[in-house]
mmCIF file of C-alpha atoms in Angstrom:
data_model
loop_
_atom_site.group_PDB
_atom_site.id
_atom_site.type_symbol
_atom_site.label_atom_id
_atom_site.label_comp_id
_atom_site.label_asym_id
_atom_site.label_seq_id
_atom_site.Cartn_x
_atom_site.Cartn_y
_atom_site.Cartn_z
ATOM 1 C CA UNK A 1 -0.828 9.767 19.560
ATOM 2 C CA UNK A 2 1.464 9.531 16.542
ATOM 3 C CA UNK A 3 1.228 11.958 13.650
ATOM 4 C CA UNK A 4 -1.130 10.830 10.871
ATOM 5 C CA UNK A 5 -0.192 13.389 8.238
ATOM 6 C CA UNK A 6 -0.866 12.647 4.601
ATOM 7 C CA UNK A 7 1.689 10.642 2.646
ATOM 8 C CA UNK A 8 4.623 12.755 1.520
ATOM 9 C CA UNK A 9 7.773 11.832 -0.358
ATOM 10 C CA UNK A 10 11.229 13.090 0.612
ATOM 11 C CA UNK A 11 12.481 16.204 -1.147
ATOM 12 C CA UNK A 12 13.089 15.368 -4.815
ATOM 13 C CA UNK A 13 16.392 17.260 -4.721
ATOM 14 C CA UNK A 14 17.993 14.343 -2.839
ATOM 15 C CA UNK A 15 17.664 12.153 -5.952
ATOM 16 C CA UNK A 16 18.085 14.471 -8.926
ATOM 17 C CA UNK A 17 21.653 13.262 -9.385
ATOM 18 C CA UNK A 18 22.237 9.542 -9.902
ATOM 19 C CA UNK A 19 23.564 7.767 -6.808
ATOM 20 C CA UNK A 20 25.120 4.877 -8.718
ATOM 21 C CA UNK A 21 22.659 1.971 -8.325
ATOM 22 C CA UNK A 22 20.975 1.578 -11.717
ATOM 23 C CA UNK A 23 17.724 0.008 -10.495
ATOM 24 C CA UNK A 24 17.286 2.351 -7.524
ATOM 25 C CA UNK A 25 18.155 5.395 -9.621
ATOM 26 C CA UNK A 26 15.447 4.336 -12.080
ATOM 27 C CA UNK A 27 12.949 3.838 -9.246
ATOM 28 C CA UNK A 28 13.642 7.326 -7.904
ATOM 29 C CA UNK A 29 13.061 8.772 -11.374
ATOM 30 C CA UNK A 30 9.784 6.879 -11.766
ATOM 31 C CA UNK A 31 8.425 7.771 -8.323
ATOM 32 C CA UNK A 32 8.778 11.492 -9.032
ATOM 33 C CA UNK A 33 7.699 11.236 -12.696
ATOM 34 C CA UNK A 34 4.413 13.103 -13.359
ATOM 35 C CA UNK A 35 2.860 10.083 -15.117
ATOM 36 C CA UNK A 36 4.590 6.888 -13.946
ATOM 37 C CA UNK A 37 4.738 8.345 -10.460
ATOM 38 C CA UNK A 38 0.951 8.107 -10.142
ATOM 39 C CA UNK A 39 1.359 4.320 -9.967
ATOM 40 C CA UNK A 40 4.681 4.166 -8.125
ATOM 41 C CA UNK A 41 3.625 6.634 -5.411
ATOM 42 C CA UNK A 42 0.293 4.892 -5.010
ATOM 43 C CA UNK A 43 2.049 1.737 -3.763
ATOM 44 C CA UNK A 44 3.084 3.596 -0.628
ATOM 45 C CA UNK A 45 -0.322 5.204 -0.198
ATOM 46 C CA UNK A 46 -1.868 1.718 -0.337
ATOM 47 C CA UNK A 47 0.500 0.338 2.266
ATOM 48 C CA UNK A 48 0.063 3.023 4.941
ATOM 49 C CA UNK A 49 -3.572 2.185 5.859
ATOM 50 C CA UNK A 50 -2.566 -1.464 6.362
ATOM 51 C CA UNK A 51 0.051 -0.439 8.928
ATOM 52 C CA UNK A 52 -0.850 -0.288 12.595
ATOM 53 C CA UNK A 53 0.835 2.387 14.662
ATOM 54 C CA UNK A 54 3.760 0.578 16.264
ATOM 55 C CA UNK A 55 6.505 1.080 18.821
ATOM 56 C CA UNK A 56 9.200 -0.544 16.674
ATOM 57 C CA UNK A 57 9.120 -0.842 12.866
ATOM 58 C CA UNK A 58 11.598 -2.272 10.344
ATOM 59 C CA UNK A 59 11.574 -1.565 6.615
ATOM 60 C CA UNK A 60 13.293 -4.369 4.710
ATOM 61 C CA UNK A 61 14.651 -3.178 1.365
ATOM 62 C CA UNK A 62 14.457 0.537 2.119
ATOM 63 C CA UNK A 63 16.196 1.471 -1.143
ATOM 64 C CA UNK A 64 16.947 5.195 -1.197
ATOM 65 C CA UNK A 65 14.589 5.864 1.726
ATOM 66 C CA UNK A 66 11.569 7.019 -0.273
ATOM 67 C CA UNK A 67 9.093 5.497 2.215
ATOM 68 C CA UNK A 68 10.941 6.308 5.424
ATOM 69 C CA UNK A 69 9.473 9.781 6.146
ATOM 70 C CA UNK A 70 5.949 8.359 5.935
ATOM 71 C CA UNK A 71 6.885 5.341 8.065
ATOM 72 C CA UNK A 72 8.442 7.601 10.682
ATOM 73 C CA UNK A 73 4.960 8.975 11.404
ATOM 74 C CA UNK A 74 3.755 5.459 12.257
ATOM 75 C CA UNK A 75 6.678 4.330 14.401
ATOM 76 C CA UNK A 76 8.255 5.436 17.648
ATOM 77 C CA UNK A 77 11.444 3.518 16.789
ATOM 78 C CA UNK A 78 12.166 3.105 13.061
ATOM 79 C CA UNK A 79 14.817 0.841 11.531
ATOM 80 C CA UNK A 80 15.751 0.317 7.887
ATOM 81 C CA UNK A 81 17.915 -2.202 6.056
ATOM 82 C CA UNK A 82 19.037 -2.960 2.543
ATOM 83 C CA UNK A 83 21.847 -4.829 0.846
ATOM 84 C CA UNK A 84 23.154 -1.921 -1.252
ATOM 85 C CA UNK A 85 26.260 0.069 -0.145
ATOM 86 C CA UNK A 86 24.633 3.518 -0.205
ATOM 87 C CA UNK A 87 22.943 3.531 3.196
ATOM 88 C CA UNK A 88 25.245 6.293 4.426
ATOM 89 C CA UNK A 89 23.834 8.528 1.723
ATOM 90 C CA UNK A 90 20.288 7.455 2.605
ATOM 91 C CA UNK A 91 20.969 8.362 6.226
ATOM 92 C CA UNK A 92 22.258 11.788 5.160
ATOM 93 C CA UNK A 93 19.151 12.410 3.027
ATOM 94 C CA UNK A 94 16.878 11.430 5.909
ATOM 95 C CA UNK A 95 18.753 13.706 8.301
ATOM 96 C CA UNK A 96 18.055 16.577 5.895
ATOM 97 C CA UNK A 97 14.393 15.580 6.236
ATOM 98 C CA UNK A 98 14.720 15.988 9.993
ATOM 99 C CA UNK A 99 14.835 12.223 10.664
ATOM 100 C CA UNK A 100 17.969 11.667 12.738
ATOM 101 C CA UNK A 101 17.062 8.605 14.781
ATOM 102 C CA UNK A 102 16.526 5.907 12.131
ATOM 103 C CA UNK A 103 18.653 2.796 12.706
ATOM 104 C CA UNK A 104 20.268 1.623 9.443
ATOM 105 C CA UNK A 105 21.744 -1.829 8.760
ATOM 106 C CA UNK A 106 23.304 -3.241 5.612
ATOM 107 C CA UNK A 107 22.199 -6.865 5.366
ATOM 108 C CA UNK A 108 20.650 -9.616 3.269
ATOM 109 C CA UNK A 109 16.976 -10.470 3.718
ATOM 110 C CA UNK A 110 18.035 -14.107 4.263
ATOM 111 C CA UNK A 111 20.278 -13.129 7.229
ATOM 112 C CA UNK A 112 18.647 -10.296 9.144
ATOM 113 C CA UNK A 113 20.901 -8.894 11.906
ATOM 114 C CA UNK A 114 18.144 -8.682 14.509
ATOM 115 C CA UNK A 115 17.068 -10.842 17.438
ATOM 116 C CA UNK A 116 13.943 -12.975 17.390
ATOM 117 C CA UNK A 117 10.795 -10.948 17.944
ATOM 118 C CA UNK A 118 12.507 -7.577 17.648
ATOM 119 C CA UNK A 119 9.765 -5.677 15.807
ATOM 120 C CA UNK A 120 6.057 -4.983 16.117
ATOM 121 C CA UNK A 121 5.769 -4.381 12.367
ATOM 122 C CA UNK A 122 7.920 -5.252 9.358
ATOM 123 C CA UNK A 123 7.364 -3.504 6.021
ATOM 124 C CA UNK A 124 8.696 -5.019 2.801
ATOM 125 C CA UNK A 125 7.869 -3.168 -0.416
ATOM 126 C CA UNK A 126 8.789 -4.468 -3.874
ATOM 127 C CA UNK A 127 11.398 -6.916 -2.604
ATOM 128 C CA UNK A 128 9.883 -10.411 -2.510
ATOM 129 C CA UNK A 129 9.380 -10.568 -6.283
ATOM 130 C CA UNK A 130 13.194 -10.455 -6.628
ATOM 131 C CA UNK A 131 14.083 -13.107 -4.014
ATOM 132 C CA UNK A 132 14.892 -16.596 -5.291
ATOM 133 C CA UNK A 133 14.670 -18.305 -1.875
ATOM 134 C CA UNK A 134 11.210 -16.953 -1.175
ATOM 135 C CA UNK A 135 10.229 -19.288 1.654
ATOM 136 C CA UNK A 136 13.509 -18.683 3.482
ATOM 137 C CA UNK A 137 13.072 -14.907 3.191
ATOM 138 C CA UNK A 138 9.570 -15.069 4.645
ATOM 139 C CA UNK A 139 10.774 -17.301 7.489
ATOM 140 C CA UNK A 140 13.495 -14.802 8.328
ATOM 141 C CA UNK A 141 11.067 -11.872 8.314
ATOM 142 C CA UNK A 142 8.671 -13.827 10.496
ATOM 143 C CA UNK A 143 11.487 -14.608 12.932
ATOM 144 C CA UNK A 144 12.144 -10.948 13.732
ATOM 145 C CA UNK A 145 8.456 -10.075 14.216
ATOM 146 C CA UNK A 146 6.934 -10.318 17.691
ATOM 147 C CA UNK A 147 4.123 -12.794 18.287
ATOM 148 C CA UNK A 148 0.964 -10.996 17.270
ATOM 149 C CA UNK A 149 3.007 -8.574 15.152
ATOM 150 C CA UNK A 150 2.394 -7.550 11.572
ATOM 151 C CA UNK A 151 4.046 -7.903 8.173
ATOM 152 C CA UNK A 152 3.005 -5.469 5.433
ATOM 153 C CA UNK A 153 4.280 -6.726 2.070
ATOM 154 C CA UNK A 154 3.868 -5.106 -1.328
ATOM 155 C CA UNK A 155 4.643 -6.589 -4.735
ATOM 156 C CA UNK A 156 3.661 -6.132 -8.387
ATOM 157 C CA UNK A 157 1.046 -8.295 -10.043
ATOM 158 C CA UNK A 158 2.386 -10.327 -12.945
ATOM 159 C CA UNK A 159 0.060 -10.321 -15.968
ATOM 160 C CA UNK A 160 0.124 -9.297 -19.640
ATOM 161 C CA UNK A 161 -0.504 -5.619 -18.880
ATOM 162 C CA UNK A 162 2.218 -5.277 -16.231
ATOM 163 C CA UNK A 163 4.694 -7.122 -18.444
ATOM 164 C CA UNK A 164 3.995 -4.533 -21.137
ATOM 165 C CA UNK A 165 4.427 -1.656 -18.678
ATOM 166 C CA UNK A 166 7.803 -2.989 -17.539
ATOM 167 C CA UNK A 167 8.812 -3.351 -21.174
ATOM 168 C CA UNK A 168 8.050 0.352 -21.706
ATOM 169 C CA UNK A 169 10.685 1.266 -19.104
ATOM 170 C CA UNK A 170 13.205 -1.141 -20.601
ATOM 171 C CA UNK A 171 12.803 -4.055 -18.194
ATOM 172 C CA UNK A 172 11.937 -7.723 -18.779
ATOM 173 C CA UNK A 173 9.450 -8.640 -16.053
ATOM 174 C CA UNK A 174 10.302 -12.353 -16.123
ATOM 175 C CA UNK A 175 14.019 -11.622 -15.863
ATOM 176 C CA UNK A 176 13.910 -9.161 -12.958
ATOM 177 C CA UNK A 177 11.012 -10.798 -11.081
ATOM 178 C CA UNK A 178 11.480 -14.562 -10.600
ATOM 179 C CA UNK A 179 8.392 -14.615 -8.346
ATOM 180 C CA UNK A 180 4.850 -13.810 -9.417
ATOM 181 C CA UNK A 181 2.229 -12.281 -7.135
ATOM 182 C CA UNK A 182 0.517 -15.679 -6.892
ATOM 183 C CA UNK A 183 3.707 -17.441 -5.750
ATOM 184 C CA UNK A 184 4.346 -14.721 -3.156
ATOM 185 C CA UNK A 185 0.785 -14.864 -1.829
ATOM 186 C CA UNK A 186 0.989 -18.656 -1.639
ATOM 187 C CA UNK A 187 4.308 -18.599 0.218
ATOM 188 C CA UNK A 188 3.054 -15.983 2.709
ATOM 189 C CA UNK A 189 -0.133 -17.955 3.368
ATOM 190 C CA UNK A 190 1.950 -20.984 4.358
ATOM 191 C CA UNK A 191 3.717 -19.152 7.182
ATOM 192 C CA UNK A 192 1.509 -16.278 8.369
ATOM 193 C CA UNK A 193 -2.169 -15.385 8.770
ATOM 194 C CA UNK A 194 -3.686 -13.044 6.202
ATOM 195 C CA UNK A 195 -5.482 -10.024 7.684
ATOM 196 C CA UNK A 196 -6.329 -8.264 4.433
ATOM 197 C CA UNK A 197 -5.198 -7.185 0.978
ATOM 198 C CA UNK A 198 -5.459 -4.118 -1.215
ATOM 199 C CA UNK A 199 -5.105 -4.100 -4.993
ATOM 200 C CA UNK A 200 -4.427 -1.275 -7.424
ATOM 201 C CA UNK A 201 -6.636 -0.447 -9.229
ATOM 202 C CA UNK A 202 -9.199 -0.979 -6.477
ATOM 203 C CA UNK A 203 -12.161 -3.314 -6.911
ATOM 204 C CA UNK A 204 -10.534 -5.559 -9.508
ATOM 205 C CA UNK A 205 -9.446 -9.174 -8.935
ATOM 206 C CA UNK A 206 -5.818 -9.485 -7.863
ATOM 207 C CA UNK A 207 -4.830 -11.182 -11.118
ATOM 208 C CA UNK A 208 -6.062 -8.169 -13.117
ATOM 209 C CA UNK A 209 -4.399 -5.487 -10.986
ATOM 210 C CA UNK A 210 -1.039 -3.743 -11.134
ATOM 211 C CA UNK A 211 0.087 -3.965 -7.516
ATOM 212 C CA UNK A 212 -0.910 -5.833 -4.365
ATOM 213 C CA UNK A 213 -0.468 -5.074 -0.655
ATOM 214 C CA UNK A 214 -0.929 -7.847 1.915
ATOM 215 C CA UNK A 215 -1.125 -7.501 5.692
ATOM 216 C CA UNK A 216 -0.177 -10.639 7.619
ATOM 217 C CA UNK A 217 -0.158 -11.503 11.309
ATOM 218 C CA UNK A 218 2.346 -13.687 13.181
ATOM 219 C CA UNK A 219 0.273 -15.953 15.426
ATOM 220 C CA UNK A 220 2.932 -18.423 16.623
#
């Protein structure tokens, strides 16, 4: 049986110096921040219970690898991809974490370099809100998932409160996120079968939350 240890971030020392990608450097700062980090870390804690233990897992948009140590405890064979040019540094950081068998690929979400049905589970955190061709991205993710496999997708909720929170960190929500949570949920529902959702804070309607996690099944 795979290890079900509690969620743990990589060592903060990997990210204390800027790597050179403005948005990912900011994310790393926020995840480890004593206040903002309560929300940013909670995204990953929400996603883990939605993930089945799987033989082969792909994280799309792995960023600086913040979620990879936790995912490695749920996967026998873990792969990660992103479009940024710093994956060599991510690989080095993960090797320092003792994770030496992650397969890394630099690619675009619209052109995934994997065969049809390659993965039992695909994880995609805080990516879909940025993608202009949303339907095409979902189709491509679905293509690489096995029949009966799972997609775990996370994305921020767009409302007046979250717009204000993004403004506090110097970001215009409408500018950086062309897709709202409702458009993402609608696009996912058109192509895959919803198994369940989680919202932060818990027990509030999706539209009033900060972040949403959806688990979807590929049935065809």
